[in-house]
Coordinates of C-alpha atoms and ligand atoms in Angstrom, one line a residue:
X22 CA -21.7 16.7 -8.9
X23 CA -19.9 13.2 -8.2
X24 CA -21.7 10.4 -8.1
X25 CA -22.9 8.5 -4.9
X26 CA -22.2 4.8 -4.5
X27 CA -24.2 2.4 -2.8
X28 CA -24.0 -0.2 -0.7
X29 CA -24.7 -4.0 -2.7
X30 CA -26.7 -6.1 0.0
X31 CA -29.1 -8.5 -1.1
X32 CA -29.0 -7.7 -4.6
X33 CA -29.6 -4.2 -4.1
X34 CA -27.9 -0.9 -3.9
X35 CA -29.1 0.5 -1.0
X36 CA -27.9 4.1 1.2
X37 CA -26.6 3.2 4.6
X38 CA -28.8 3.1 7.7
X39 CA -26.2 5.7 9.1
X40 CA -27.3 7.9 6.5
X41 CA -24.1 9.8 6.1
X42 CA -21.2 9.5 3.5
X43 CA -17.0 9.7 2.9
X44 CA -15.7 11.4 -0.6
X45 CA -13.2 9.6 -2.3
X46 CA -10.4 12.2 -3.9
X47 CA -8.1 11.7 -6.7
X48 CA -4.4 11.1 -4.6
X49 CA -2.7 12.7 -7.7
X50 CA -4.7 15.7 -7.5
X51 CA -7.2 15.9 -4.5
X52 CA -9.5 18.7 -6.2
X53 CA -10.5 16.1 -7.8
X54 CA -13.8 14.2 -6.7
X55 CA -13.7 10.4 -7.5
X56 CA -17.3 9.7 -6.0
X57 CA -19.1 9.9 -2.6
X58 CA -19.5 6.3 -0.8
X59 CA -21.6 5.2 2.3
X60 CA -20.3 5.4 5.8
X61 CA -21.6 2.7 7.1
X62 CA -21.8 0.7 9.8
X63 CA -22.7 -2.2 12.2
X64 CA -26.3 -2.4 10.9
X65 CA -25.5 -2.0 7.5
X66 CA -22.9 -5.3 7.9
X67 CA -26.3 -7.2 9.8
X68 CA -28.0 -6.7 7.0
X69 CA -25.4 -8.2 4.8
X70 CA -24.5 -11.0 7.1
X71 CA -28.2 -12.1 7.1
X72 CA -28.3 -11.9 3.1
X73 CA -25.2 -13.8 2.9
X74 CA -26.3 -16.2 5.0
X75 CA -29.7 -16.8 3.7
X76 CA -28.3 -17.2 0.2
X77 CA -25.7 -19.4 1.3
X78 CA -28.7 -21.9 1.6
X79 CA -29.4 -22.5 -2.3
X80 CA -25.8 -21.5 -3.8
X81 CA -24.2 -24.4 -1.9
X82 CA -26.3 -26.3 -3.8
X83 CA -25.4 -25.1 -7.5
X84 CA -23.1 -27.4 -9.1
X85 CA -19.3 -26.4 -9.1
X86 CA -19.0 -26.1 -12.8
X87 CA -22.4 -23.9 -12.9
X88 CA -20.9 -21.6 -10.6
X89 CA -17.6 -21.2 -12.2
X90 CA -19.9 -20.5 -15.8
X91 CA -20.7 -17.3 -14.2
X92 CA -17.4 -16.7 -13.2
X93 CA -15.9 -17.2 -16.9
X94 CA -18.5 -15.0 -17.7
X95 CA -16.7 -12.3 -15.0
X96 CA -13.9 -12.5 -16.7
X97 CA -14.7 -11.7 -20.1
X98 CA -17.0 -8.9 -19.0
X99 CA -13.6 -7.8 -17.4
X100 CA -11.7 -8.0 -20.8
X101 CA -14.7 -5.2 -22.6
X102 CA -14.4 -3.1 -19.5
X103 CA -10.5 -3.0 -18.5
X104 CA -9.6 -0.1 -20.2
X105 CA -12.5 2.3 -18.2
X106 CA -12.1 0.3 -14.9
X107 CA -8.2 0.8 -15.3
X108 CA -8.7 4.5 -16.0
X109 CA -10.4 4.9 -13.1
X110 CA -8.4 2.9 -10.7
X111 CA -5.4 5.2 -11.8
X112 CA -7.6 8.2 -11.0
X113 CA -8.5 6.5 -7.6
X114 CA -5.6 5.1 -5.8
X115 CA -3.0 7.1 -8.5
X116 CA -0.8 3.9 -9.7
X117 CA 0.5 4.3 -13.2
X118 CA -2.0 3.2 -15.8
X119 CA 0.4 0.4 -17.1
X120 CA -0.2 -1.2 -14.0
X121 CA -4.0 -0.6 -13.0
X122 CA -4.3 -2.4 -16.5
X123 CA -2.2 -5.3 -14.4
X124 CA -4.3 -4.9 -12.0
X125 CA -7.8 -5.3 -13.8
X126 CA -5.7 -8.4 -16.0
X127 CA -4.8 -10.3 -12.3
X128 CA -8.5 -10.4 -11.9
X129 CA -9.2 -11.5 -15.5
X130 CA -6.9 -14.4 -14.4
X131 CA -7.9 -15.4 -12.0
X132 CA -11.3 -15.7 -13.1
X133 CA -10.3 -18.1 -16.3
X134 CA -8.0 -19.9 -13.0
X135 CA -11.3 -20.6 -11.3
X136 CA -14.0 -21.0 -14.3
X137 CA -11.8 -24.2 -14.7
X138 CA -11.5 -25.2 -10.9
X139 CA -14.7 -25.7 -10.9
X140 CA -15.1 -28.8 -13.1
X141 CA -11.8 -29.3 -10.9
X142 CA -11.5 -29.5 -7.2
X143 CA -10.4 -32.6 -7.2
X144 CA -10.2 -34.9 -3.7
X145 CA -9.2 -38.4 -3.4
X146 CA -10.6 -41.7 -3.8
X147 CA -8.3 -44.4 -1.7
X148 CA -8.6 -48.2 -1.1
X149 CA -10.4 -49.1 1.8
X150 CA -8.1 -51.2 4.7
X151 CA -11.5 -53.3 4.2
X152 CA -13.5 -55.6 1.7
X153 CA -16.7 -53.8 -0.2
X154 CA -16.2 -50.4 1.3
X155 CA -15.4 -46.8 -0.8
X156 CA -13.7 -43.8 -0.1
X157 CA -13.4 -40.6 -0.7
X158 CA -12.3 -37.3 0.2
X159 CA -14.5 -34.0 -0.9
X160 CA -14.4 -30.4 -0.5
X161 CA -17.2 -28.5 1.1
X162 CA -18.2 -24.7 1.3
X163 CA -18.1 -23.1 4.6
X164 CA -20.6 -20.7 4.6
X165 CA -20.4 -16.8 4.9
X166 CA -17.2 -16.0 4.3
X167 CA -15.9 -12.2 4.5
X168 CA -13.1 -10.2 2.7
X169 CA -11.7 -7.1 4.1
X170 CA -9.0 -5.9 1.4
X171 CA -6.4 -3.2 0.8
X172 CA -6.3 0.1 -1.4
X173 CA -2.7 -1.1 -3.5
X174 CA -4.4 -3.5 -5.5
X175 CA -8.0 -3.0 -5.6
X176 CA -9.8 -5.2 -7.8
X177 CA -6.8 -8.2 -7.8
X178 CA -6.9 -8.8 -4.9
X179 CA -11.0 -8.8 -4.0
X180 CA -11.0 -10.9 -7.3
X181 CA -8.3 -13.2 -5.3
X182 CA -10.4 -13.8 -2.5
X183 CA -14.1 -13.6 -3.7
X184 CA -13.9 -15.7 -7.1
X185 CA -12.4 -19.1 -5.1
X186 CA -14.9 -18.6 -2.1
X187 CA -17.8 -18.4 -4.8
X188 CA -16.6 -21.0 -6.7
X189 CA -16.3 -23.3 -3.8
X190 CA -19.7 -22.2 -2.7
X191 CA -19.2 -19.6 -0.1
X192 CA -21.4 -16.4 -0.1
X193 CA -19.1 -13.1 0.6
X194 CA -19.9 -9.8 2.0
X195 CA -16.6 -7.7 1.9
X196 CA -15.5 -4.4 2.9
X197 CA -13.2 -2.4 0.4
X198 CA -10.4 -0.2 1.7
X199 CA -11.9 2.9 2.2
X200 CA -8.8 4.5 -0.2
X201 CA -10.4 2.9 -3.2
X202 CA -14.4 1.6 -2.8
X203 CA -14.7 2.2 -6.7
X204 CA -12.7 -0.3 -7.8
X205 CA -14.6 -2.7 -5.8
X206 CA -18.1 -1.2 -7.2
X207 CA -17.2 -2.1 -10.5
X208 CA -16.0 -5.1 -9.8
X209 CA -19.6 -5.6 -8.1
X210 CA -21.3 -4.2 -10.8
X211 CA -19.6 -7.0 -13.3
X212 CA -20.7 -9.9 -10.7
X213 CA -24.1 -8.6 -10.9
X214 CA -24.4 -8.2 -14.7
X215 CA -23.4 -11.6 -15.3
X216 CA -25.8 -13.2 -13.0
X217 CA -23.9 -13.8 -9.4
X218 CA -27.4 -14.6 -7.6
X219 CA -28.7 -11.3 -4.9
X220 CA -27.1 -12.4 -1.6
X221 CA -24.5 -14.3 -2.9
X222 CA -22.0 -11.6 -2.6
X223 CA -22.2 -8.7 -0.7
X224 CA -20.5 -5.2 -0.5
X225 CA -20.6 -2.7 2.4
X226 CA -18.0 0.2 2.4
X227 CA -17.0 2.6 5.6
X228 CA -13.9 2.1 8.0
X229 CA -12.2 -0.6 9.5
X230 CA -13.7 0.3 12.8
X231 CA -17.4 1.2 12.1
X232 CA -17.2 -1.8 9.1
X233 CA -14.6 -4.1 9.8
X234 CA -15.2 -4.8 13.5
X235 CA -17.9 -5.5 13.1
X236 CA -17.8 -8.2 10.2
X237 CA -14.3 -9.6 11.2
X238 CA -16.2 -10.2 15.1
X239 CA -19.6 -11.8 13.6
X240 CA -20.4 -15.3 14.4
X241 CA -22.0 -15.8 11.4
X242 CA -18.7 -15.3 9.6
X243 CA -16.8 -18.6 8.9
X244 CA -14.2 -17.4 7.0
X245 CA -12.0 -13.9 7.3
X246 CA -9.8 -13.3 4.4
X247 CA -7.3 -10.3 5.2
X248 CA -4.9 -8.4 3.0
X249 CA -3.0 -5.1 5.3
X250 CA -1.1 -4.3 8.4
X251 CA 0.3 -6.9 10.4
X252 CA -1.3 -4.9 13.7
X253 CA -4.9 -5.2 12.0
X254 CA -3.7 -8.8 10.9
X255 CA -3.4 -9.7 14.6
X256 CA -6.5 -8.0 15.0
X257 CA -8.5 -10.3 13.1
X258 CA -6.6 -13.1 14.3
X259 CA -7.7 -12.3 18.0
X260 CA -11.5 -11.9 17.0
X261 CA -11.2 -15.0 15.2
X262 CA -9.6 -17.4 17.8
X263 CA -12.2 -17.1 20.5
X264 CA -14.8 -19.6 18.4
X265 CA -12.1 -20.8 16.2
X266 CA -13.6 -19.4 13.3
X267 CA -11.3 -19.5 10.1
X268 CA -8.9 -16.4 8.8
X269 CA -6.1 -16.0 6.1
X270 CA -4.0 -13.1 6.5
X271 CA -1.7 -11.5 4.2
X272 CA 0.3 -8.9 5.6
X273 CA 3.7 -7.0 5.8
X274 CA 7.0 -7.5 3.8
X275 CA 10.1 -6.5 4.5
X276 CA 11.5 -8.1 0.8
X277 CA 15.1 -8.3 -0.5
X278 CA 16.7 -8.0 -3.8
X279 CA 20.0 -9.6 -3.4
X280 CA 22.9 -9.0 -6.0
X281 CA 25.9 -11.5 -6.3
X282 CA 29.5 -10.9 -7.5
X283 CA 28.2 -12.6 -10.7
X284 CA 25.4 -10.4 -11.4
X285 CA 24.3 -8.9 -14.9
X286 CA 24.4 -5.7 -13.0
X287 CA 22.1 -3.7 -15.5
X288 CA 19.3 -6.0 -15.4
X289 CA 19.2 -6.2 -11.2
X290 CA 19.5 -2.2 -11.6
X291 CA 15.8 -2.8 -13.7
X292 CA 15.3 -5.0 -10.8
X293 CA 15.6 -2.9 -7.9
X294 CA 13.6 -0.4 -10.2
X295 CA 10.5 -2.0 -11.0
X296 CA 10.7 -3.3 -7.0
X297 CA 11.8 -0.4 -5.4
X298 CA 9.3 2.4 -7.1
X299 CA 6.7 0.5 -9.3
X300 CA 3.4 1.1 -7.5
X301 CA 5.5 3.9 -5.7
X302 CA 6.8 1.5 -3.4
X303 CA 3.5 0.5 -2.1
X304 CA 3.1 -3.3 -2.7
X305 CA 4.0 -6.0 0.0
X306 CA 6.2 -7.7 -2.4
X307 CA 8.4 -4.3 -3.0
X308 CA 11.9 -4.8 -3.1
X309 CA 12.3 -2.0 0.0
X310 CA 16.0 -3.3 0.4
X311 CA 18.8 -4.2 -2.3
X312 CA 21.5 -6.3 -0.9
X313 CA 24.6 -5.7 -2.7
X314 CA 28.2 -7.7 -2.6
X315 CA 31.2 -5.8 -2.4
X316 CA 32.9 -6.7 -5.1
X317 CA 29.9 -4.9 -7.4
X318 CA 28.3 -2.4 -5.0
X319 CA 30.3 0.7 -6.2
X320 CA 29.1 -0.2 -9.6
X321 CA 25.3 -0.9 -8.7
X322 CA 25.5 1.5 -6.6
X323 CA 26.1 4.3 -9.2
X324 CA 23.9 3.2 -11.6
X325 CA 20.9 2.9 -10.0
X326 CA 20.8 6.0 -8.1
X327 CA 21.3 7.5 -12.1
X328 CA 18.8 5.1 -13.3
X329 CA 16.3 6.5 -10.1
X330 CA 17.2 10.4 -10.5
X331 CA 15.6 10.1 -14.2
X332 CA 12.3 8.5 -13.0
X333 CA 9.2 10.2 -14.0
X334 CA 6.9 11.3 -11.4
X335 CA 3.2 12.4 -11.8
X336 CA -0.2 11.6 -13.1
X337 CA -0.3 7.9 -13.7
X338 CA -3.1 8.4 -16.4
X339 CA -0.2 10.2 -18.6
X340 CA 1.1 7.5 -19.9
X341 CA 5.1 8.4 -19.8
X342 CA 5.1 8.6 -16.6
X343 CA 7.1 5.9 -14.4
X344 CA 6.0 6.7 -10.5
X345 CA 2.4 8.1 -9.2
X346 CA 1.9 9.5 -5.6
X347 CA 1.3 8.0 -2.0
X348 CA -2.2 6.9 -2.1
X349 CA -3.0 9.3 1.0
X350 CA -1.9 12.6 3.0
X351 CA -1.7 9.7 5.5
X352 CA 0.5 7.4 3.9
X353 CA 2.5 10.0 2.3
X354 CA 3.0 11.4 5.8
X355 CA 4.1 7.7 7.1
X356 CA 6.1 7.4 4.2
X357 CA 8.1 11.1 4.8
X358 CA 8.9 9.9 8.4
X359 CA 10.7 6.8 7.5
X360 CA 13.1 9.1 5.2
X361 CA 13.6 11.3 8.5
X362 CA 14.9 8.3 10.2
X363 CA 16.7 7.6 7.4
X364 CA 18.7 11.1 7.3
X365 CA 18.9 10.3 11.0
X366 CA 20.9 7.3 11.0
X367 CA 24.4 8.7 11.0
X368 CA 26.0 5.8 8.6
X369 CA 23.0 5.6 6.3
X370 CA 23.9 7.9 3.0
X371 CA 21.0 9.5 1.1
X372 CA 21.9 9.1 -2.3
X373 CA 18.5 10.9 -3.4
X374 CA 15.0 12.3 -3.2
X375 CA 14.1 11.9 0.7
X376 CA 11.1 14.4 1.0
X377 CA 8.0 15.2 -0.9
X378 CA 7.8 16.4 -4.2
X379 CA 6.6 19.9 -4.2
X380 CA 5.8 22.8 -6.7
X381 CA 3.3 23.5 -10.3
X382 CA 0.9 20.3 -10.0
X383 CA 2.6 18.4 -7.5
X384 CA 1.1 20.6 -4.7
X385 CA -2.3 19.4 -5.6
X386 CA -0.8 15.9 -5.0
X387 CA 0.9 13.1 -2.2
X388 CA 3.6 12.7 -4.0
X389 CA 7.3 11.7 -2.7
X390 CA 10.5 11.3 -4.4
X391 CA 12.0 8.1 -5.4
X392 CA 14.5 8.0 -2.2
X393 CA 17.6 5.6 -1.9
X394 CA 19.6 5.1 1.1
X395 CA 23.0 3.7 1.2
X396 CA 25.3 1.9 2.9
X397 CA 22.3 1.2 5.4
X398 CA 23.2 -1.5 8.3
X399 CA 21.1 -4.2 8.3
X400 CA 19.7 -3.4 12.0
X401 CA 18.4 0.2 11.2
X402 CA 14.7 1.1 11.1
X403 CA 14.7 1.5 7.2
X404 CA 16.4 -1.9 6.8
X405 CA 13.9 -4.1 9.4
X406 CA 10.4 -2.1 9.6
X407 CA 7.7 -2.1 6.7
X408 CA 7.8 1.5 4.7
X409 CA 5.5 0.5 2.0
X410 CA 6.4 3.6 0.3
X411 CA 9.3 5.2 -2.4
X412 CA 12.0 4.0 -0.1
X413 CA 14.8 1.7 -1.1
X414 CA 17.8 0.5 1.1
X415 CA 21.0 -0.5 0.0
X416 CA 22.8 -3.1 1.7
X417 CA 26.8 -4.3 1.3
X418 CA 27.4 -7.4 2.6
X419 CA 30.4 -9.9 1.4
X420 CA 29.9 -13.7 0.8
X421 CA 26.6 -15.5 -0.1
X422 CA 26.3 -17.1 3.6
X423 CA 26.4 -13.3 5.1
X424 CA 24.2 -12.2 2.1
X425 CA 21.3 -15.0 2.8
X426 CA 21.5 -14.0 6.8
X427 CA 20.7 -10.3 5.5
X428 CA 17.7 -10.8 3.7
X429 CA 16.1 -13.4 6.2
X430 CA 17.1 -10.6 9.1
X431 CA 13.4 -9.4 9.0
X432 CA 10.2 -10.6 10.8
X433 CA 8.5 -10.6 7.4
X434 CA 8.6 -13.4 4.8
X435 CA 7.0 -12.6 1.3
X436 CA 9.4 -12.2 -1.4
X437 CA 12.8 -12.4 -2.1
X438 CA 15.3 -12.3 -5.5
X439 CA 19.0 -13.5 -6.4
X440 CA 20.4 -12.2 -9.1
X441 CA 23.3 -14.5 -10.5
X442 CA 24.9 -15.6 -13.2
X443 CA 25.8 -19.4 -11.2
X444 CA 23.0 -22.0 -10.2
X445 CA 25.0 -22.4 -7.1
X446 CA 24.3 -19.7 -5.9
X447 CA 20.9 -19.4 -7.2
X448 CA 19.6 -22.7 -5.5
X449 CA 21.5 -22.1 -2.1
X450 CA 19.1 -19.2 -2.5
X451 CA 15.9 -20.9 -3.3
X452 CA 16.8 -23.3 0.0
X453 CA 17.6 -21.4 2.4
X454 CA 16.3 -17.6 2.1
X455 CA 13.0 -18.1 4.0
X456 CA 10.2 -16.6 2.4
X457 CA 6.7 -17.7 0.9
X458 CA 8.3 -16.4 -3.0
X459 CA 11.6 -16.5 -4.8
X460 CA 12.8 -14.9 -7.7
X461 CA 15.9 -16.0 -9.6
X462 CA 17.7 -12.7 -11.9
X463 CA 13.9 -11.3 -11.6
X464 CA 12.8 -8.8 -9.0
X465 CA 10.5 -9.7 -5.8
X466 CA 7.3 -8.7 -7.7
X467 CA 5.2 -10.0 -10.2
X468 CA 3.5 -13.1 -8.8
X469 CA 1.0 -14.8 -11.3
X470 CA -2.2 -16.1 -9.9
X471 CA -1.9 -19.7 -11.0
X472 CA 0.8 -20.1 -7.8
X473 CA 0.3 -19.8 -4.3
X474 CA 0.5 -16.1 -2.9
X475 CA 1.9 -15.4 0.7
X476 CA 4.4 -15.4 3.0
X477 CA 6.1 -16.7 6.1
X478 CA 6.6 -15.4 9.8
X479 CA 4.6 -12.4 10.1
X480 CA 3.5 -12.1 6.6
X481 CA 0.9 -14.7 7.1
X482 CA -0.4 -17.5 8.9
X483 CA 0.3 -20.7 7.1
X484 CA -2.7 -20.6 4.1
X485 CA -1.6 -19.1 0.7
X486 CA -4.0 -17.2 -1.3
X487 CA -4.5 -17.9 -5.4
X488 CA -3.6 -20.9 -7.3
X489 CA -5.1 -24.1 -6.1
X490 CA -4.0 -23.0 -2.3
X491 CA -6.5 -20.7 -2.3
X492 CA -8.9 -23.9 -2.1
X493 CA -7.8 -24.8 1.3
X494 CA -8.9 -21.1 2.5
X495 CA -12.5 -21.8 1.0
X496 CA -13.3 -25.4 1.8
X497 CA -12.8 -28.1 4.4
X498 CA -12.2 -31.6 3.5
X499 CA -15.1 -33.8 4.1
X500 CA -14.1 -37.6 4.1
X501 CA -16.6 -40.0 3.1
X502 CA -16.8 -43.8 3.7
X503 CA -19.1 -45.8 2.2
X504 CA -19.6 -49.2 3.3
X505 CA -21.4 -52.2 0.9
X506 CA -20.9 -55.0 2.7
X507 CA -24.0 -55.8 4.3
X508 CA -22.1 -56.4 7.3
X509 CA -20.8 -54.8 10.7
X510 CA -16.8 -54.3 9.7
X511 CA -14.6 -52.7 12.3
X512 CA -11.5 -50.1 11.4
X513 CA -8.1 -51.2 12.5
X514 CA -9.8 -53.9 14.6
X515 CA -11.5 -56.7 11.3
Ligands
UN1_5 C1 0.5 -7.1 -3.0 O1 1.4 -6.3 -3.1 O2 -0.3 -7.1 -2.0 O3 3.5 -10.0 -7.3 C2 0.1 -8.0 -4.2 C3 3.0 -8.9 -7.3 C4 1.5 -8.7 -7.6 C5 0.7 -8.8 -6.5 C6 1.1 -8.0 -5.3 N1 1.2 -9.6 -8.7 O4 3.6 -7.9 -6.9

């Protein structure tokens, strides 16, 4: 029998009012059984609501650097426990155990980050216009705040949004993709061990609609921190804007490798690798298109469909293995439509893969083939929508100005990488290719936590996530004057 998961409200792991459950199967081989997790729904999200925001009351006042003690403490409970937790990530979601091990270290991170923001968070002291009077800026918590996160990277990116609303002095209650709730659990289980008071975060699994809804639409909310879809994005925008409560969204990419004339063409083929089918194509900063000059395309061209033909596909706990499945029959299934467009297009050349992988094991599995498009035209579906699967499209194109105009010809803006062997080129990139992160002869992941995270146009909505942006997500400025003059003195009129 697999074990059931609770619900963490209050400080307690508790069955959902609805009394019923979801199973949670292995995406590399569905007989397996990860666990069974609660269904829950509105009332469950009350109840954690109300705990948040009871508890909100005494944690806002624990000192900064108190709360970030615990949070150091988070992260070194993460360093005895990343092996297990990455094991069973791998088994959860199916990403190769390399990175679930990247995964659990991105949390790690960003706990040390924060255990030392907290004797940080530095505002401003400024001279006064006037005689005998202070001033100062200071952040302040906002209350409840809730985090409603993705299945790709399941305990980095909770630990992205939790750890600088807690140390700011937020509570959280949030709602893990219902793909991978165990990751979340553990994560959980770590704040509890190492003494995150009951009520000060909050966990309540079950779906978007029967969870989500009703935490994203809550009044009591003052913060919604989303990672997924653009359409959900907007979603939570919408319930948001009618009482002008606060959101940070992180959604789609549409990001481009681009490869000058200059190019050390081996390393952009690792490039295009790692972007293209690390976490099997399903992170928002994948490099879903290469953009290719002429002059080199033939060349590139050759050696990365070679380079993509010998990939290893299967189990991501086995640790030779390069590429695990879709996460889902349902992404899998989203995934294996964009490559019938593909084959569609009449110009667009499949190079390789384009359908699922079938046969011994990989019947038990979702799992589709590395697939690479050529020659694609930069208006086709696979070259302007969001696949977020083992898709890659190749792109010619023949000067740097027509190169630039390629990759920005997207309604996304996360990531984007140059390769070149000329500065020119690299900062006419880093000016006027408009996205949120920009890689120079490195691919368009691999974003460390001590930088802002996030993107422009539809990828987000102006806040960043991690480094000391995330701040601005999980405080407001409070400015304070303080006047010791004894005396009645008038702003801009004394
Ligand atoms: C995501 O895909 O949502 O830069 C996050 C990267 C990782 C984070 C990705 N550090 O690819």
């Amino acid at each position: 029998m697999a074990e059931v998961y609770k619900n963490y409200i209050n400080g307690k792991w508790v069955e959902s009012k609805t009394g019923n459950t979801f199973e949670n199967r292995s995406p590399a081989d569905t007989r397996e059984l990860i666990g069974t997790f609660q269904k829950s729904d509105a009332g469950d999200v009350n109840d954690a609501i109300t705990a948040a925001s009871e508890a909100f009351k005494k944690w806002r006042l624990v000192p900064a650097p108190k709360r970030a003690e615990i949070i150091y403490k988070i992260g070194q409970r993460l360093i005895e426990r990343k092996e297990e937790f990455s094991q069973q990530m791998t088994r959860e979601m199916g990403k190769v155990i390399k990175e679930t091990r990247g995964d659990v270290q991105e949390a790690i991170d960003m706990s040390f980050l924060y255990a030392g923001e907290g004797r940080r968070m530095y505002g401003h002291t400024t001279p006064s216009e006037m005689p005998n009077k202070f001033q100062m800026s200071v952040r302040i918590p906002l209350g409840v705040t809730a985090m409603i996160t993705p299945w790709n990277f399941p305990m980095a990116i909770p630990a992205w949004k939790m750890i600088p609303a807690l140390v700011c002095g937020n509570t959280c209650v949030i709602k893990p993709a219902t793909d991978t709730p165990l990751s979340v659990v553990n994560f959980i289980k770590v704040m509890e061990e190492c003494g995150i008071p009951p009520g000060v975060v909050n966990m309540v699994t079950g779906s978007g609609g029967a969870v989500g809804e009703p935490l994203m639409t809550d009044r009591r909310v003052m913060v919604v921190s989303f990672t997924g879809s653009t359409g959900i994005g907007r979603r939570v925008s919408e319930a948001c804007a009618s009482d002008f409560r606060h959101c940070h969204l992180e959604m789609g990419g549409k990001n481009a490798i681009m490869v000058m004339d200059d190019a050390k063409i081996d390393l952009a083929v690792d490039g295009a690798i790692w972007g293209g089918f690390g976490t099997t194509g399903q992170r928002c900063t994948a490099a879903s298109r290469v953009v290719v000059h002429k002059k080199v395309y033939k060349e590139f061209l050759e050696k990365f469909v070679a380079r993509t033909k010998s990939l290893k596909i299967g189990n991501g706990l086995d640790e030779s293995i390069d590429m695990g499945p879709a996460v889902s029959e349902g992404q899998m299934n989203s995934v294996l439509k964009y490559m019938e467009i593909g084959k569609n297009e009449d110009k667009a050349k499949l190079m390789c893969g384009g359908g699922r992988l079938t046969g011994g094991d990989y019947d038990h599995g979702w799992f589709t083939q590395p697939t690479i498009f050529a020659d694609v035209d930069p208006e086709m579906r696979i070259a302007k929508e969001e696949i977020f699967g083992s898709v890659v499209s190749v792109i010619p194109f023949d000067n740097l100005e027509q190169g630039i105009e390629i990759v920005n010809n997207t309604d996304y803006g996360l990531s984007a990488a140059i390769y070149t062997q000329d500065v020119n080129n690299a900062f006419r990139g880093i000016r006027d290719v408009y996205t949120g992160i920009f890689y120079v002869n490195a691919s368009t992941i691999g974003a460390e936590v001590h930088l802002p995270f996030g993107g422009t146009k539809h990828t987000g909505n102006g806040h960043r996530e991690a480094g000391t942006a995330a701040l601005d997500v999980f405080s407001e400025w409070r400015s304070v004057y303080i006047d010791f003059s004894g005396k009645l003195q008038r702003a801009q009129i004394d």
